Short mmCIF file of C-alpha atoms and ligand atoms in Angstrom, two decimals:
data_model
loop_
_atom_site.label_atom_id
_atom_site.label_comp_id
_atom_site.label_asym_id
_atom_site.label_seq_id
_atom_site.Cartn_x
_atom_site.Cartn_y
_atom_site.Cartn_z
CA UNK L 1 -48.36 -44.01 47.28
CA UNK L 2 -46.90 -43.02 50.62
CA UNK L 3 -44.29 -40.25 50.43
CA UNK L 4 -40.71 -41.41 50.90
CA UNK L 5 -38.39 -39.24 52.98
CA UNK L 6 -34.70 -40.09 52.86
CA UNK L 7 -32.14 -38.68 55.27
CA UNK L 8 -28.83 -38.26 53.39
CA UNK L 9 -25.41 -37.93 55.04
CA UNK L 10 -22.25 -36.75 53.26
CA UNK L 11 -18.81 -36.43 54.88
CA UNK L 12 -16.43 -37.66 52.17
CA UNK L 13 -14.21 -34.58 52.11
CA UNK L 14 -14.49 -31.24 53.92
CA UNK L 15 -18.24 -30.64 54.06
CA UNK L 16 -20.36 -32.05 56.88
CA UNK L 17 -23.78 -32.22 55.28
CA UNK L 18 -27.14 -33.81 56.15
CA UNK L 19 -30.36 -33.38 54.18
CA UNK L 20 -33.91 -34.67 53.84
CA UNK L 21 -35.26 -35.33 50.35
CA UNK L 22 -38.85 -36.26 49.54
CA UNK L 23 -39.51 -38.79 46.77
CA UNK L 24 -36.01 -38.44 45.34
CA UNK L 25 -36.48 -34.92 44.05
CA UNK L 26 -37.77 -32.44 46.61
CA UNK L 27 -35.26 -30.80 48.95
CA UNK L 28 -37.11 -30.56 52.26
CA UNK L 29 -34.13 -29.35 54.30
CA UNK L 30 -30.37 -29.24 53.77
CA UNK L 31 -27.52 -28.36 56.10
CA UNK L 32 -23.95 -27.96 54.86
CA UNK L 33 -21.18 -27.07 57.27
CA UNK L 34 -18.08 -26.30 55.26
CA UNK L 35 -14.60 -26.64 56.75
CA UNK L 36 -13.14 -24.54 53.94
CA UNK L 37 -11.88 -21.75 56.20
CA UNK L 38 -10.06 -24.24 58.42
CA UNK L 39 -8.26 -25.96 55.51
CA UNK L 40 -7.57 -22.72 53.60
CA UNK L 41 -4.85 -21.94 56.15
CA UNK L 42 -2.96 -25.05 54.99
CA UNK L 43 -3.61 -24.54 51.26
CA UNK L 44 -5.63 -27.78 50.99
CA UNK L 45 -7.64 -30.33 52.95
CA UNK L 46 -5.76 -31.88 55.90
CA UNK L 47 -7.35 -35.36 56.30
CA UNK L 48 -6.82 -35.72 60.06
CA UNK L 49 -8.34 -32.29 60.75
CA UNK L 50 -11.22 -33.04 58.37
CA UNK L 51 -12.28 -36.24 60.14
CA UNK L 52 -11.95 -34.69 63.58
CA UNK L 53 -14.02 -31.68 62.56
CA UNK L 54 -16.74 -33.94 61.06
CA UNK L 55 -16.88 -35.86 64.36
CA UNK L 56 -17.18 -32.64 66.36
CA UNK L 57 -19.94 -31.19 64.19
CA UNK L 58 -22.10 -33.98 62.85
CA UNK L 59 -24.63 -34.14 65.71
CA UNK L 60 -24.96 -30.35 65.66
CA UNK L 61 -25.65 -30.46 61.93
CA UNK L 62 -28.38 -33.08 62.50
CA UNK L 63 -30.01 -31.01 65.28
CA UNK L 64 -29.90 -27.90 63.12
CA UNK L 65 -31.45 -29.79 60.20
CA UNK L 66 -34.42 -31.00 62.24
CA UNK L 67 -34.94 -27.50 63.64
CA UNK L 68 -35.75 -26.45 60.05
CA UNK L 69 -38.62 -28.91 59.51
CA UNK L 70 -41.66 -30.31 61.29
CA UNK L 71 -40.53 -33.81 60.28
CA UNK L 72 -38.84 -36.05 62.84
CA UNK L 73 -36.52 -39.03 62.60
CA UNK L 74 -39.60 -41.25 62.87
CA UNK L 75 -40.83 -39.87 59.52
CA UNK L 76 -37.68 -40.95 57.68
CA UNK L 77 -38.06 -43.96 55.37
CA UNK L 78 -34.32 -44.69 55.21
CA UNK L 79 -30.84 -43.38 56.04
CA UNK L 80 -28.50 -42.90 53.06
CA UNK L 81 -24.78 -42.31 53.37
CA UNK L 82 -21.75 -41.72 51.18
CA UNK L 83 -19.55 -44.78 51.75
CA UNK L 84 -17.02 -44.15 48.90
CA UNK L 85 -14.80 -42.65 47.55
CA UNK L 86 -13.10 -39.95 49.62
CA UNK L 87 -10.94 -39.47 52.67
CA UNK L 88 -11.21 -42.68 54.69
CA UNK L 89 -11.38 -41.05 58.14
CA UNK L 90 -13.99 -38.56 56.95
CA UNK L 91 -16.12 -41.24 55.27
CA UNK L 92 -16.02 -43.35 58.45
CA UNK L 93 -17.46 -40.54 60.58
CA UNK L 94 -20.53 -40.25 58.33
CA UNK L 95 -20.86 -44.01 57.92
CA UNK L 96 -20.74 -44.81 61.65
CA UNK L 97 -23.19 -41.99 62.32
CA UNK L 98 -25.57 -43.31 59.66
CA UNK L 99 -25.34 -46.86 61.04
CA UNK L 100 -26.07 -45.62 64.55
CA UNK L 101 -29.16 -43.71 63.40
CA UNK L 102 -30.35 -46.69 61.34
CA UNK L 103 -29.94 -49.01 64.32
CA UNK L 104 -31.51 -46.74 66.94
CA UNK L 105 -34.48 -45.68 64.79
CA UNK L 106 -34.82 -49.04 63.00
CA UNK L 107 -34.47 -47.63 59.49
CA UNK L 108 -32.96 -49.28 56.43
CA UNK L 109 -29.45 -48.16 55.48
CA UNK L 110 -28.60 -47.23 51.87
CA UNK L 111 -25.03 -46.91 50.59
CA UNK L 112 -24.37 -44.24 47.98
CA UNK L 113 -21.27 -43.72 45.85
CA UNK L 114 -20.24 -40.05 46.00
CA UNK L 115 -20.16 -39.68 42.19
CA UNK L 116 -23.62 -41.23 41.89
CA UNK L 117 -24.67 -38.46 44.27
CA UNK L 118 -23.24 -35.80 41.95
CA UNK L 119 -25.11 -37.35 39.01
CA UNK L 120 -28.42 -37.59 40.89
CA UNK L 121 -28.17 -33.93 41.92
CA UNK L 122 -29.73 -33.45 38.50
CA UNK L 123 -32.93 -35.18 39.69
CA UNK L 124 -33.44 -32.29 42.11
CA UNK L 125 -34.20 -30.14 39.03
CA UNK L 126 -35.83 -32.54 36.64
CA UNK L 127 -36.05 -36.31 36.58
CA UNK L 128 -33.31 -37.84 34.44
CA UNK L 129 -34.38 -39.91 31.48
CA UNK L 130 -32.18 -42.61 30.00
CA UNK L 131 -29.96 -43.20 28.09
CA UNK L 132 -27.95 -40.25 29.31
CA UNK L 133 -24.31 -39.20 29.04
CA UNK L 134 -22.75 -37.76 32.20
CA UNK L 135 -19.58 -35.69 32.41
CA UNK L 136 -18.26 -35.84 35.98
CA UNK L 137 -15.83 -33.11 36.91
CA UNK L 138 -14.67 -32.73 40.49
CA UNK L 139 -11.58 -32.42 42.66
CA UNK L 140 -10.93 -36.16 42.37
CA UNK L 141 -12.59 -37.21 39.11
CA UNK L 142 -12.89 -36.44 35.42
CA UNK L 143 -15.07 -39.07 33.75
CA UNK L 144 -17.51 -39.61 30.92
CA UNK L 145 -20.19 -42.09 31.92
CA UNK L 146 -23.05 -43.61 29.95
CA UNK L 147 -26.18 -44.55 31.92
CA UNK L 148 -28.87 -46.67 30.31
CA UNK L 149 -30.89 -47.00 33.49
CA UNK L 150 -30.87 -45.96 37.14
CA UNK L 151 -27.52 -46.70 38.83
CA UNK L 152 -26.03 -48.45 35.80
CA UNK L 153 -22.71 -46.86 34.94
CA UNK L 154 -20.59 -47.54 31.88
CA UNK L 155 -17.37 -45.53 32.21
CA UNK L 156 -16.42 -44.45 28.65
CA UNK L 157 -13.35 -42.48 29.62
CA UNK L 158 -11.56 -41.13 32.67
CA UNK L 159 -8.50 -39.14 33.56
CA UNK L 160 -5.23 -41.02 33.32
CA UNK L 161 -3.59 -38.70 35.85
CA UNK L 162 -4.95 -35.51 37.45
CA UNK L 163 -8.60 -34.56 37.78
CA UNK L 164 -9.58 -31.24 36.26
CA UNK L 165 -10.64 -29.75 39.63
CA UNK L 166 -7.35 -30.82 41.14
CA UNK L 167 -5.51 -28.89 38.39
CA UNK L 168 -7.67 -25.79 38.99
CA UNK L 169 -6.58 -26.02 42.64
CA UNK L 170 -2.92 -26.57 41.73
CA UNK L 171 -2.80 -23.67 39.25
CA UNK L 172 -4.40 -21.45 41.89
CA UNK L 173 -1.69 -22.48 44.32
CA UNK L 174 1.19 -21.60 41.98
CA UNK L 175 -0.52 -18.24 41.36
CA UNK L 176 -0.77 -17.72 45.15
CA UNK L 177 -4.58 -17.68 45.08
CA UNK L 178 -6.37 -19.13 48.13
CA UNK L 179 -7.90 -22.62 48.44
CA UNK L 180 -10.21 -23.81 46.91
CA UNK L 181 -8.67 -22.71 43.66
CA UNK L 182 -11.49 -23.38 41.21
CA UNK L 183 -13.75 -20.41 42.02
CA UNK L 184 -10.73 -18.08 42.34
CA UNK L 185 -9.26 -19.09 38.98
CA UNK L 186 -12.69 -18.51 37.46
CA UNK L 187 -12.83 -14.99 38.95
CA UNK L 188 -9.33 -14.09 37.75
CA UNK L 189 -10.01 -15.52 34.30
CA UNK L 190 -13.02 -13.24 33.84
CA UNK L 191 -10.82 -10.17 33.34
CA UNK L 192 -7.97 -11.96 31.57
CA UNK L 193 -6.97 -12.64 27.96
CA UNK L 194 -6.15 -16.03 26.49
CA UNK L 195 -2.61 -15.11 25.48
CA UNK L 196 -0.29 -17.56 27.23
CA UNK L 197 0.47 -20.43 24.81
CA UNK L 198 -0.19 -23.72 26.65
CA UNK L 199 -0.06 -27.34 25.47
CA UNK L 200 -3.35 -28.94 24.39
CA UNK L 201 -3.79 -32.29 26.19
CA UNK L 202 -4.24 -35.69 24.44
CA UNK L 203 -4.86 -34.80 20.83
CA UNK L 204 -6.41 -38.15 20.00
CA UNK L 205 -9.82 -39.79 19.68
CA UNK L 206 -9.77 -41.59 23.03
CA UNK L 207 -12.35 -40.60 25.63
CA UNK L 208 -9.72 -40.57 28.37
CA UNK L 209 -8.36 -37.33 29.74
CA UNK L 210 -4.89 -36.21 30.78
CA UNK L 211 -4.25 -32.98 32.62
CA UNK L 212 -0.77 -33.55 34.07
CA UNK L 213 1.03 -32.09 31.01
CA UNK L 214 -1.00 -28.89 31.21
CA UNK L 215 -0.39 -28.69 34.95
CA UNK L 216 3.38 -29.16 34.59
CA UNK L 217 3.55 -26.63 31.74
CA UNK L 218 1.96 -23.98 33.97
CA UNK L 219 4.18 -24.79 36.96
CA UNK L 220 7.27 -24.56 34.71
CA UNK L 221 6.10 -21.36 33.06
CA UNK L 222 5.54 -19.63 36.41
CA UNK L 223 8.90 -20.90 37.71
CA UNK L 224 10.85 -19.68 34.66
CA UNK L 225 9.17 -16.29 34.59
CA UNK L 226 9.98 -15.85 38.30
CA UNK L 227 13.61 -16.85 37.65
CA UNK L 228 13.83 -14.20 34.94
CA UNK L 229 12.27 -11.64 37.28
CA UNK L 230 9.21 -11.27 35.02
CA UNK L 231 5.79 -10.68 36.54
CA UNK L 232 3.02 -13.16 35.77
CA UNK L 233 -0.26 -11.71 34.61
CA UNK L 234 -2.50 -13.85 36.85
CA UNK L 235 -5.67 -12.91 35.02
CA UNK L 236 -4.23 -13.87 31.64
CA UNK L 237 -2.71 -17.13 32.87
CA UNK L 238 -5.96 -18.10 34.68
CA UNK L 239 -7.88 -17.35 31.49
CA UNK L 240 -5.45 -19.23 29.20
CA UNK L 241 -5.50 -22.27 31.52
CA UNK L 242 -9.30 -22.27 31.79
CA UNK L 243 -9.77 -22.11 28.02
CA UNK L 244 -7.49 -25.12 27.42
CA UNK L 245 -8.92 -27.12 30.35
CA UNK L 246 -12.56 -26.53 29.43
CA UNK L 247 -12.00 -26.93 25.66
CA UNK L 248 -10.66 -30.39 26.40
CA UNK L 249 -13.80 -31.28 28.38
CA UNK L 250 -15.93 -30.01 25.50
CA UNK L 251 -13.91 -31.84 22.84
CA UNK L 252 -14.12 -35.20 24.64
CA UNK L 253 -17.80 -34.76 25.47
CA UNK L 254 -18.50 -34.02 21.79
CA UNK L 255 -16.65 -37.22 20.79
CA UNK L 256 -18.75 -39.18 23.30
CA UNK L 257 -21.97 -37.62 21.97
CA UNK L 258 -21.02 -38.69 18.43
CA UNK L 259 -20.05 -42.20 19.54
CA UNK L 260 -23.05 -42.90 21.74
CA UNK L 261 -25.62 -40.84 19.81
CA UNK L 262 -27.38 -40.05 23.09
CA UNK L 263 -29.74 -37.11 23.17
CA UNK L 264 -29.32 -36.16 26.82
CA UNK L 265 -26.28 -34.82 28.62
CA UNK L 266 -25.64 -33.98 32.25
CA UNK L 267 -22.64 -32.31 33.83
CA UNK L 268 -21.96 -32.91 37.52
CA UNK L 269 -19.36 -32.41 40.26
CA UNK L 270 -17.75 -29.33 41.79
CA UNK L 271 -16.27 -27.97 38.55
CA UNK L 272 -19.77 -27.87 37.01
CA UNK L 273 -20.24 -24.69 39.10
CA UNK L 274 -17.90 -22.98 36.59
CA UNK L 275 -19.77 -20.48 34.43
CA UNK L 276 -17.40 -20.75 31.48
CA UNK L 277 -17.85 -24.55 31.42
CA UNK L 278 -21.62 -24.14 31.77
CA UNK L 279 -21.82 -21.73 28.84
CA UNK L 280 -19.55 -23.83 26.60
CA UNK L 281 -21.62 -26.94 27.42
CA UNK L 282 -24.82 -25.05 26.57
CA UNK L 283 -23.33 -24.20 23.14
CA UNK L 284 -22.30 -27.81 22.57
CA UNK L 285 -25.77 -29.06 23.52
CA UNK L 286 -27.48 -26.64 21.19
CA UNK L 287 -25.06 -27.51 18.33
CA UNK L 288 -26.03 -31.20 18.66
CA UNK L 289 -29.64 -30.47 19.67
CA UNK L 290 -29.40 -32.44 22.86
CA UNK L 291 -30.99 -31.81 26.21
CA UNK L 292 -28.52 -30.46 28.79
CA UNK L 293 -28.93 -30.56 32.55
CA UNK L 294 -26.49 -29.08 35.07
CA UNK L 295 -27.42 -28.80 38.76
CA UNK L 296 -28.10 -25.34 40.18
CA UNK L 297 -25.02 -23.90 41.83
CA UNK L 298 -25.81 -25.00 45.39
CA UNK L 299 -25.99 -28.67 44.35
CA UNK L 300 -22.78 -28.62 42.25
CA UNK L 301 -20.31 -28.85 45.12
CA UNK L 302 -20.54 -31.47 47.88
CA UNK L 303 -23.89 -31.75 49.69
CA UNK L 304 -26.06 -34.46 51.26
CA UNK L 305 -29.15 -33.53 49.23
CA UNK L 306 -27.66 -35.28 46.19
CA UNK L 307 -26.88 -38.35 48.32
CA UNK L 308 -30.51 -38.64 49.46
CA UNK L 309 -31.68 -38.08 45.86
CA UNK L 310 -29.39 -40.86 44.59
CA UNK L 311 -30.65 -43.21 47.31
CA UNK L 312 -34.30 -42.96 46.22
CA UNK L 313 -34.14 -45.38 43.23
CA UNK L 314 -32.14 -47.77 45.45
CA UNK L 315 -34.86 -47.53 48.09
CA UNK L 316 -37.51 -48.41 45.49
CA UNK L 317 -35.42 -51.43 44.45
CA UNK L 318 -35.03 -52.51 48.10
CA UNK L 319 -31.27 -52.23 47.66
CA UNK L 320 -30.28 -51.91 51.33
CA UNK L 321 -26.89 -52.28 53.00
CA UNK L 322 -26.21 -54.24 56.15
CA UNK L 323 -24.19 -53.15 59.15
CA UNK L 324 -21.01 -54.75 57.85
CA UNK L 325 -20.81 -51.92 55.29
CA UNK L 326 -17.34 -50.36 55.25
CA UNK L 327 -15.98 -47.11 53.84
CA UNK L 328 -13.85 -47.35 50.68
CA UNK L 329 -11.48 -44.50 49.89
CA UNK L 330 -10.82 -45.38 46.25
CA UNK L 331 -13.86 -47.30 44.99
CA UNK L 332 -14.74 -46.56 41.36
CA UNK L 333 -18.24 -45.88 40.11
CA UNK L 334 -19.69 -49.19 38.87
O1 KG4 T 1 -17.39 -32.13 43.90
P1 KG4 T 1 -16.52 -31.31 44.76
O2 KG4 T 1 -17.16 -30.28 45.68
O3 KG4 T 1 -15.63 -32.23 45.66
C1 KG4 T 1 -15.12 -33.43 45.15
O4 KG4 T 1 -15.89 -34.41 45.10
O5 KG4 T 1 -13.93 -33.38 44.70
O6 KG4 T 1 -15.47 -30.60 43.80
C2 KG4 T 1 -14.46 -29.77 44.30
C3 KG4 T 1 -13.65 -29.26 43.13
C4 KG4 T 1 -12.42 -28.46 43.59
O7 KG4 T 1 -11.31 -28.90 42.84
C5 KG4 T 1 -12.81 -27.04 43.26
O8 KG4 T 1 -11.70 -26.21 42.99
C6 KG4 T 1 -13.68 -27.24 42.03
O9 KG4 T 1 -14.44 -28.38 42.32
N1 KG4 T 1 -14.56 -26.10 41.79
C7 KG4 T 1 -14.47 -25.32 40.69
C8 KG4 T 1 -15.44 -24.29 40.85
N2 KG4 T 1 -16.10 -24.51 42.03
C9 KG4 T 1 -15.54 -25.62 42.60
N3 KG4 T 1 -13.67 -25.38 39.61
C10 KG4 T 1 -13.80 -24.45 38.68
N4 KG4 T 1 -14.69 -23.42 38.76
C11 KG4 T 1 -15.52 -23.30 39.83
N5 KG4 T 1 -16.39 -22.31 39.90
ZN1 ZN T 2 -17.82 -34.16 45.17
#
């Protein structure tokens, strides 16, 4: 069979990324231009600046990508793009760019949900087999999803309030650590002790998550200690928070494993870069003798490689989008 090359485009948040993936699994070339340094000054992503920066950089990213390979636009089989969810202005930059390329080069257009991209990042290591349970943990999502076949998503549970990555970022902020908070909290936690008592979220059998209570408890604790003139041990608080946050992910994933009896588990999304989560998940998988897959670090946070990988099964199904495709900021995985 002829090799399929898909050009993936991802601009849903603060990374301008374009990649070429062969046959859904081989990363031929990837470019990621992060705006992290720009947004760090403001302590978080500023949507207007994000979309403007995508617009300024996207053609440069494409040129740079093609300078890394002998392939040309003519060799591409399709153009895939993240159309949802994310920052509307940012999504629109990628989407309009993808439509323009598809029109000019006469290529089919494939729409990819950002979370599907995170899941399919796992195909860049080893092809997923179904049924499979996916734990999605990012800045905007915390979900347990059952997949019985390609691009079929049964959401078993989701956060009722904050996403776990969002809380990592918030806790980092109250501890005066720079954006993005997740990797910094992880670093601080490494030399800390779990000795701040914090509330355990949602002590029930539901597969939903709730992180707002934990978040508020930490904000209040820091506030009260400051009022009393007491210093916060940032390492210890980062460690105590991380233990509670990750234990909750493990506990709910274990419940889902028992309920679904699946033998394969994947973890995806930005927070899956966290080493403590990775090691706890490995223990859980070995306890239940299930196969665990977590993307290598470079595919955990946002990238276009995962978008092109997710588009491949859609390409095989002939599942193409037309030019009326619009961006959707809040669309759920379905
Ligand atoms: O998937 P992602 O890059 O963007 C979204 O789709 O949201 O995830 C970003 C989130 C941020 O909240 C960031 O703090 C978190 O992932 N994150 C981490 C780590 N690396 C990124 N959280 C904990 N530990 C990390 N090492
Ligand atoms: Zn993401």
